[in-house]
Amino acid sequence: MDVEARTASGADGAARERAAQTIVAIASPPGPAERGILRLSGPGARAVALALVRGAPQLELSARGVHPARLFDGVGEQPGWVVWMPGPRSYTGEDVAELHGPGAPPLVAALLRRALELGARLAGPGEFTRRAFENGRIDLTRAEGVLELVSAANERERRAATALLSGGLERHVSTLRDLLLDLRVLCEASLDFDEADTGHVPREQLEALALAAREALADTLSFERRRVRSNVRPRAVLIGAPNAGKSTLFNALTGGRALVSPLPGATRDVLRAAARAGEFEFELVDTAGLDERLALADREHPDLQAQQLASAEAAGADLLVAVVSAVEGSASCAELLERRRAHPRTPVVLAWTQVDRPGAPPAPAAPLLAELGASAWVALCAPRAQGVSALLDACRAALEAEPPSEGAARVEVSARHLEALNASREALEEALGGLRAGAPLDLLAQTFRQALDALDAIAGRSSPEDVLERLFARFCIGK
Amino acid sequence: MSPARATHPHPQPARAAGERCDVLVVGGGHAGVEAALAAARLGARVILVTMRADRIGEMSCNPAIGGLGKGQLVREIDALGGLMARAADATGIQFKVLGASKGIAAQGPRCQSDRHLYREFVTQHLRSAPGVEVLESTVDGLLVDGTDGVTRVCGARLGDGAELRAGAVVITTGTFLAAVMHTGEERSSGGRVGESTSRGISADLARLGLQVGRLKTGTPPRLQRDSIEWSALDAQPGDARPQPFSFATSRANFPALPQIQCFITWTQPATHELIRANIHRAPMYAGRIQGVGPRYCPSVEDKVMRFADRDRHQVFLEPESLSTDVVYVNGVSTSLPADVQESFVHTIPGLERARFLRHGYAVEYDFVFPAQLDRSFAARAVAGLYLAGQINGTSGYEEAAAQGLIAGANAALWLRGDDAFVLARDEAYIGVLADDLVVSQPTEPYRMFTSRAEHRLLLRSDNADRRLTPRAAELGLAASDALERLRAREARLASALRVLESTRPAAYDGKTLRDVLRRPEVDVAWLEQRHAEVAALGLELDERAALEADVKYAGYVEREHEQVARMRRQETTEIPADFRFEGLSGLAAEAAAKLRQIRPRTLGAAARIAGVRPPDVALLAVYVERFKRARTS
């Protein structure tokens, strides 16, 4: 800060001080995008955002929400919006303002420069999330979810990160933590009393609580293992028109028992099961059939919800298995092709079903294959299991051809969770054994504490500073 | 584990002419006595001023020393050369180790002493200690010197107007500052029945900028021995093999006094009804039930109101002396009006016709918020001023004595220009006490508990000498024969361990006695009964405990040491003295306020402040690191 600014009037100095504690970064992905987003967080977010808007007097940012505005970078103007999220109910817990404008990189960069001139500071890597963590808005597992999300190499990892982010692990851990904390507190309180005294805690009470903790710990461990596994196992999603034979195929491929019905729209839930091609295992997902008629239907219609689920599944797929009835051919493929176009980079294998029906062509037409971008096709006659193993092999080939994702952040994060949970479990088991063998209470108290400390490493309660630093340094700027 | 060098909050002072002594101790209670003796052991010339020289070492409340969490403190005081353990041993009329069923680290030795003999022992010892002069006088105020830029306390103004100049002043006035006693609606001025109060000191402390608050504590009724129906009650004898507190006490002549029995009785539903019906007349009863757990239940009013589901509470009847007929009614501390006290006591079996020698009462007094001190109990903002004991918001003789010892020793070390002597949480209960106090905001008196010491497996009563005596001897706090005793004890334990390791009775298929001792149901006494080799060792109780701990707790102790090493890294991350706690953005409002007020000196201390959450500590760590980097660059 220069001398002039130092000697500025008190009010002005205070404004500068606030601006200096405000961080700014471009929050939209690099390169051309639909929208360019500049995010501000800190006590000066409002002032800086207003200074970046033409006709500021009209825009007061009095209410939380989206306000149309003309964004002004000091030279040119663009139409856009200001999204105003006053603290503490914001992502970071501070005042947050986002400027949404056209997606052209030079325009966003000009806005950023102007924000810096106005006194905001360029956010360090992960600094928004760090502030959210430090302001108690998220715990460490959620922060890690963000880390996983921004560094997720593909949709598969994104799914796992989303589970973390939505607090799944946090919820499990906090239930468990309450139990372990009770155990520790009861043990330690009991140390302060003789057997006949007010605060003495009988062993049976401790044991009952320890058994409940053991159960909660097993739940948490299996949640985290599932989360990691869903991460690791690739996922193939069946897509196709209603009644194209997806569920029949799903059953044949997995040995599962999806409800098979001759009526279209029988599959409303998402079904998933493991499929194997030799040693190679992947997850196969069956979704509701694509139905254009539903697009206009009532939003509460269960079929529409099934469609949305199906859509989300397709978005997370590593491989799309397009199921097309040889009887219908490309006539039934409009919706299918549209969905495929929504995920242009996902590999596709075509399952050409119902070839045993009268009049069905034994092979798909070349234009359909080209339009689907299918790397392979397999003719099937599901009820007699013809072509099933050929389709499994084709899926395997397509999935194995996909470059392996890096996912270093995810592996690191999950390994940390599992290590902590296992350490906690070991201590808890030791304590349970001790309780039954008549180990003295002072040792039990220490062992319960150990179980709790191990668990607390997950939520960052006992996380040493260097872990935090390492963690937050991995975040993309702007998240 | 070598402790970090500790510094005093103020540089070594230049000494003025006309000083009557090095260290002036105000108060002759448990804190004052240990302060005076510790300073004198370090070579300081000490004057101890007390209002009543015939009340030195008085046990104002329960004539007992030690207990759960407190027995460990007494052992530590002893290991540091203090007097309390020896005084208790010489005057004990019942010895008992509490918490024995809860583990070796939970054990707290306790004794009941003859209160008159205890006082005599302490007085005699203090009067004959080299370098200590006892002066009977009131202290009306503090002498303050502000010439060199830092406010410094340099003596006291006595009741007769005389000024007594000293290098440093240790204030250990207990509950006597602006004290008011309550029995029901009745109030009287004074810190103890029949004694007066001291007013000038708290006004001077406030003038020096120290924040002063009010606390209350209470004491139960005293009954006449022959008015109690003893035959109706269960006897509570002491341990069959009494164990002294002090590592120095010779077993040959122990216990020195005849041993007595205590008796146990219980409050009744009728007792509780009477208390509930009169609860509005109890000034001690706070009237609010907060989630502080069962550990804080000092008065019978509180017990009855907080544990409404319990239909009875223990009451111990403890004779106070071999030479008087006063019985202390442990468990019914109360501030209810005298008539209510008599009514409810008479509902308790055995006490139906009990005669009151004195009613229970509450005393309300000034204390100084201890967050204004550092861990040597020196005032941070005023040089030369040390505070110890109940004035710091604590309760208990042992807590007071421990503080007195540390404060007195540090006053002497400061004047000498030597490093401060502070103990860490993993070294001693005294360390836990000091560390807790300097970040606490007491709303009730602080009492030591086993549960406060997270490293309790290391801080056992059986190993206080192993933990502390070498350092104390090096400083000059403990006599050199203490070190010799420690070596002899270590040698005995080592040879006992060798016997356990080399004995493989046929019955245990190849296992040594050491292996057998690891089983939860086996202890040294069990081995002694079955194996002549072990019985022949003739182990004392505390040696048995030490041996059991060495064998049974070895793995846990090792783990604890690892934990300590990990924690020390954060614990010892120092926050520079000139670090600005103001204007740190991102901290929760409550955390920011607490940090500004308490100004912790390490990240570990910051983490223990109530209201400071882990994210706040993480953020603080960043600011501290940034501050240090900015300073070095």
Coordinates of N, CA and C in Angstrom, one line a residue, chain A residues 17 21 94 130-131 133-136 184-185 188-201 203 430 437-447 449-450 453 460-465 468-469, chain B residues 68 98-106 266 294-295 297 303 307 310 313-314 449-451 454-457 520-521 552-553 556-557 559-560 563 570 583 585-587 613-619 621-622:
Chain A
E17 N -8.8 -1.3 3.7 CA -8.5 -2.5 4.5 C -9.5 -3.6 4.2
Q21 N -8.8 -7.6 2.4 CA -9.1 -8.9 2.9 C -10.0 -9.6 2.0
E94 N -18.3 -15.7 4.2 CA -18.1 -14.3 4.1 C -19.1 -13.7 3.1
R130 N -10.8 -22.9 1.6 CA -10.1 -22.8 2.9 C -10.9 -21.8 3.8
R131 N -11.3 -20.7 3.2 CA -12.1 -19.8 4.1 C -13.4 -20.5 4.5
F133 N -13.8 -23.6 5.1 CA -13.4 -24.5 6.2 C -13.2 -23.8 7.5
E134 N -12.4 -22.7 7.3 CA -12.0 -21.9 8.5 C -13.2 -21.2 9.2
N135 N -14.2 -20.9 8.4 CA -15.3 -20.2 8.9 C -16.4 -21.2 9.4
G136 N -16.0 -22.5 9.4 CA -16.8 -23.5 10.0 C -18.0 -23.8 9.0
R184 N -15.7 -41.8 25.9 CA -14.5 -41.2 26.5 C -14.9 -40.4 27.7
V185 N -15.9 -39.6 27.6 CA -16.3 -38.8 28.7 C -16.8 -39.6 29.9
E188 N -13.8 -41.2 31.6 CA -12.9 -40.2 32.3 C -13.7 -39.6 33.5
A189 N -15.0 -39.4 33.3 CA -15.7 -38.9 34.5 C -15.7 -40.0 35.6
S190 N -15.8 -41.2 35.2 CA -15.9 -42.3 36.2 C -14.6 -42.4 36.9
L191 N -13.5 -42.0 36.3 CA -12.2 -42.0 37.0 C -12.2 -41.1 38.2
D192 N -13.1 -40.1 38.2 CA -13.1 -39.1 39.3 C -13.9 -39.5 40.4
F193 N -14.5 -40.7 40.4 CA -15.4 -41.1 41.5 C -15.0 -42.5 41.9
D194 N -15.2 -42.8 43.2 CA -15.1 -44.1 43.8 C -16.3 -44.9 43.4
E195 N -16.2 -46.2 43.6 CA -17.3 -47.1 43.1 C -18.7 -46.7 43.6
A196 N -18.8 -46.3 44.8 CA -20.1 -46.1 45.4 C -20.6 -44.7 45.1
D197 N -19.8 -43.9 44.5 CA -20.1 -42.5 44.4 C -21.0 -42.1 43.2
T198 N -21.4 -40.9 43.2 CA -22.4 -40.4 42.2 C -22.0 -40.7 40.7
G199 N -20.8 -40.5 40.4 CA -20.4 -40.5 39.0 C -19.8 -41.8 38.5
H200 N -19.9 -42.8 39.3 CA -19.3 -44.1 38.9 C -20.2 -44.6 37.7
V201 N -19.5 -45.1 36.7 CA -20.2 -45.7 35.5 C -20.0 -47.2 35.5
R203 N -19.6 -50.9 34.1 CA -19.0 -51.5 32.9 C -20.0 -51.8 31.8
E430 N -9.8 -52.9 20.6 CA -8.9 -53.2 21.8 C -9.6 -52.8 23.1
A437 N -12.3 -58.2 29.4 CA -11.2 -58.9 30.1 C -11.0 -58.2 31.5
G438 N -11.7 -57.1 31.7 CA -11.5 -56.5 33.0 C -10.3 -55.6 33.1
A439 N -9.9 -55.0 32.0 CA -8.8 -54.0 32.0 C -9.2 -52.8 32.8
P440 N -8.2 -52.2 33.5 CA -8.5 -51.0 34.3 C -9.1 -49.9 33.5
L441 N -9.9 -49.1 34.2 CA -10.6 -48.0 33.5 C -9.6 -46.9 32.9
D442 N -8.5 -46.7 33.6 CA -7.6 -45.7 33.1 C -7.0 -46.0 31.7
L443 N -6.8 -47.4 31.5 CA -6.3 -47.8 30.2 C -7.5 -47.7 29.2
L444 N -8.7 -48.1 29.6 CA -9.8 -48.1 28.7 C -10.0 -46.6 28.2
A445 N -10.0 -45.7 29.2 CA -10.2 -44.3 28.8 C -9.2 -43.9 27.7
Q446 N -8.0 -44.3 27.9 CA -6.9 -43.9 26.9 C -7.2 -44.5 25.6
T447 N -7.7 -45.8 25.6 CA -7.9 -46.4 24.3 C -9.1 -45.8 23.6
R449 N -10.0 -42.8 23.9 CA -9.5 -41.5 23.4 C -8.8 -41.7 22.1
Q450 N -8.0 -42.8 22.0 CA -7.3 -43.0 20.8 C -8.2 -43.3 19.6
D453 N -9.5 -39.8 18.7 CA -8.4 -39.0 18.0 C -8.2 -39.5 16.5
G460 N -10.7 -33.3 10.3 CA -9.8 -32.2 10.4 C -9.7 -31.6 11.8
R461 N -10.3 -32.3 12.8 CA -10.3 -31.7 14.1 C -8.9 -31.8 14.7
S462 N -8.2 -32.9 14.4 CA -6.8 -33.0 14.9 C -5.8 -33.0 13.8
S463 N -6.2 -32.4 12.7 CA -5.3 -32.4 11.6 C -4.2 -31.4 11.7
P464 N -3.0 -31.9 11.6 CA -1.9 -30.9 11.7 C -1.9 -29.9 10.5
E465 N -1.3 -28.8 10.8 CA -1.4 -27.7 9.8 C -0.8 -28.1 8.5
L468 N -3.3 -29.6 6.2 CA -4.2 -28.6 5.7 C -3.6 -27.9 4.6
E469 N -2.4 -27.5 4.8 CA -1.7 -26.7 3.7 C -1.6 -27.5 2.4
Chain B
L68 N -8.7 -38.4 44.9 CA -8.6 -38.6 43.5 C -8.1 -37.4 42.8
L98 N -7.5 -44.0 47.2 CA -8.8 -44.0 46.5 C -8.6 -44.4 45.0
G99 N -9.7 -44.9 44.5 CA -9.7 -45.1 43.0 C -8.9 -46.4 42.7
A100 N -8.6 -47.2 43.7 CA -7.7 -48.4 43.4 C -8.3 -49.3 42.3
S101 N -9.7 -49.4 42.3 CA -10.3 -50.3 41.3 C -10.3 -49.8 39.9
K102 N -9.9 -48.5 39.7 CA -10.1 -47.9 38.4 C -8.8 -47.8 37.6
G103 N -7.7 -48.4 38.2 CA -6.5 -48.4 37.5 C -5.4 -47.7 38.2
I104 N -4.1 -48.0 37.9 CA -3.0 -47.5 38.6 C -2.9 -46.0 38.5
A105 N -3.3 -45.5 37.3 CA -3.2 -44.1 37.0 C -4.3 -43.3 37.7
A106 N -5.3 -44.0 38.1 CA -6.5 -43.3 38.7 C -6.3 -43.2 40.2
W266 N -26.0 -42.2 55.0 CA -26.6 -41.8 53.7 C -27.7 -40.8 54.0
P294 N -21.5 -34.4 36.4 CA -21.7 -34.6 37.9 C -20.4 -34.3 38.7
R295 N -19.4 -33.8 38.0 CA -18.2 -33.6 38.8 C -18.2 -32.4 39.7
C297 N -20.2 -30.9 42.1 CA -21.4 -30.8 43.0 C -20.9 -30.6 44.4
K303 N -26.4 -31.2 44.9 CA -26.5 -32.6 44.7 C -28.0 -33.0 44.6
F307 N -29.3 -34.1 40.9 CA -29.5 -35.5 40.7 C -30.8 -35.9 41.4
R310 N -31.7 -39.5 42.2 CA -31.1 -40.2 43.3 C -31.8 -40.0 44.6
H313 N -27.5 -39.9 49.0 CA -26.1 -39.6 48.8 C -25.2 -40.0 50.0
Q314 N -24.0 -40.3 49.6 CA -23.1 -40.7 50.7 C -22.7 -39.6 51.7
F449 N -8.9 -32.9 38.8 CA -9.5 -34.2 38.6 C -8.6 -35.0 37.8
T450 N -8.7 -36.3 38.0 CA -7.9 -37.2 37.1 C -8.2 -37.0 35.7
S451 N -9.5 -36.7 35.4 CA -9.9 -36.6 34.0 C -9.4 -35.3 33.3
E454 N -4.9 -35.4 30.5 CA -5.0 -36.3 29.3 C -3.9 -37.3 29.3
H455 N -2.8 -36.9 29.9 CA -1.6 -37.8 29.9 C -1.5 -38.6 31.2
R456 N -2.6 -38.9 31.8 CA -2.6 -39.4 33.2 C -1.9 -40.7 33.3
L457 N -1.7 -41.5 32.2 CA -1.0 -42.7 32.3 C 0.5 -42.5 32.7
P520 N -5.0 -59.1 33.2 CA -5.8 -58.1 33.9 C -6.1 -58.5 35.4
E521 N -6.4 -59.8 35.6 CA -6.8 -60.2 36.9 C -5.7 -60.4 37.9
K552 N 2.3 -53.8 33.3 CA 1.0 -53.9 32.6 C 0.8 -52.7 31.7
Y553 N 1.4 -51.6 32.0 CA 1.0 -50.4 31.2 C 2.1 -50.0 30.2
Y556 N 1.0 -49.1 26.7 CA 0.2 -47.8 26.7 C 1.0 -46.6 27.0
V557 N 2.0 -46.8 27.9 CA 2.8 -45.7 28.3 C 3.7 -45.3 27.1
R559 N 2.9 -45.7 23.9 CA 2.0 -45.0 23.0 C 1.7 -43.6 23.4
E560 N 1.6 -43.4 24.8 CA 1.3 -42.1 25.3 C 2.5 -41.2 25.0
Q563 N 2.3 -40.1 21.5 CA 1.2 -39.0 21.4 C 1.8 -37.7 21.9
Q570 N 2.7 -29.3 18.0 CA 1.7 -28.2 17.9 C 1.7 -27.4 19.2
G583 N -7.6 -7.9 14.9 CA -7.8 -7.7 13.5 C -7.4 -9.0 12.7
S585 N -8.7 -11.7 10.6 CA -10.0 -12.0 9.9 C -10.2 -13.5 9.8
G586 N -11.5 -13.8 9.7 CA -11.8 -15.2 9.5 C -12.1 -16.0 10.7
L587 N -11.7 -15.5 11.9 CA -11.9 -16.2 13.1 C -13.4 -16.0 13.5
R613 N -12.3 -23.1 18.2 CA -12.5 -24.4 17.6 C -11.3 -24.7 16.7
P614 N -11.2 -26.0 16.3 CA -10.1 -26.4 15.5 C -9.8 -25.5 14.2
P615 N -10.9 -25.1 13.5 CA -10.6 -24.3 12.3 C -10.0 -22.9 12.8
D616 N -10.4 -22.4 14.0 CA -9.8 -21.2 14.5 C -8.3 -21.4 14.7
V617 N -8.0 -22.6 15.3 CA -6.6 -22.8 15.6 C -5.8 -23.0 14.3
A618 N -6.4 -23.6 13.3 CA -5.7 -23.8 12.0 C -5.4 -22.4 11.4
L619 N -6.4 -21.6 11.5 CA -6.2 -20.2 10.9 C -5.2 -19.4 11.7
A621 N -2.8 -20.6 13.3 CA -1.5 -21.2 12.9 C -0.9 -20.5 11.7
V622 N -1.8 -20.2 10.7 CA -1.4 -19.6 9.5 C -0.9 -18.2 9.8

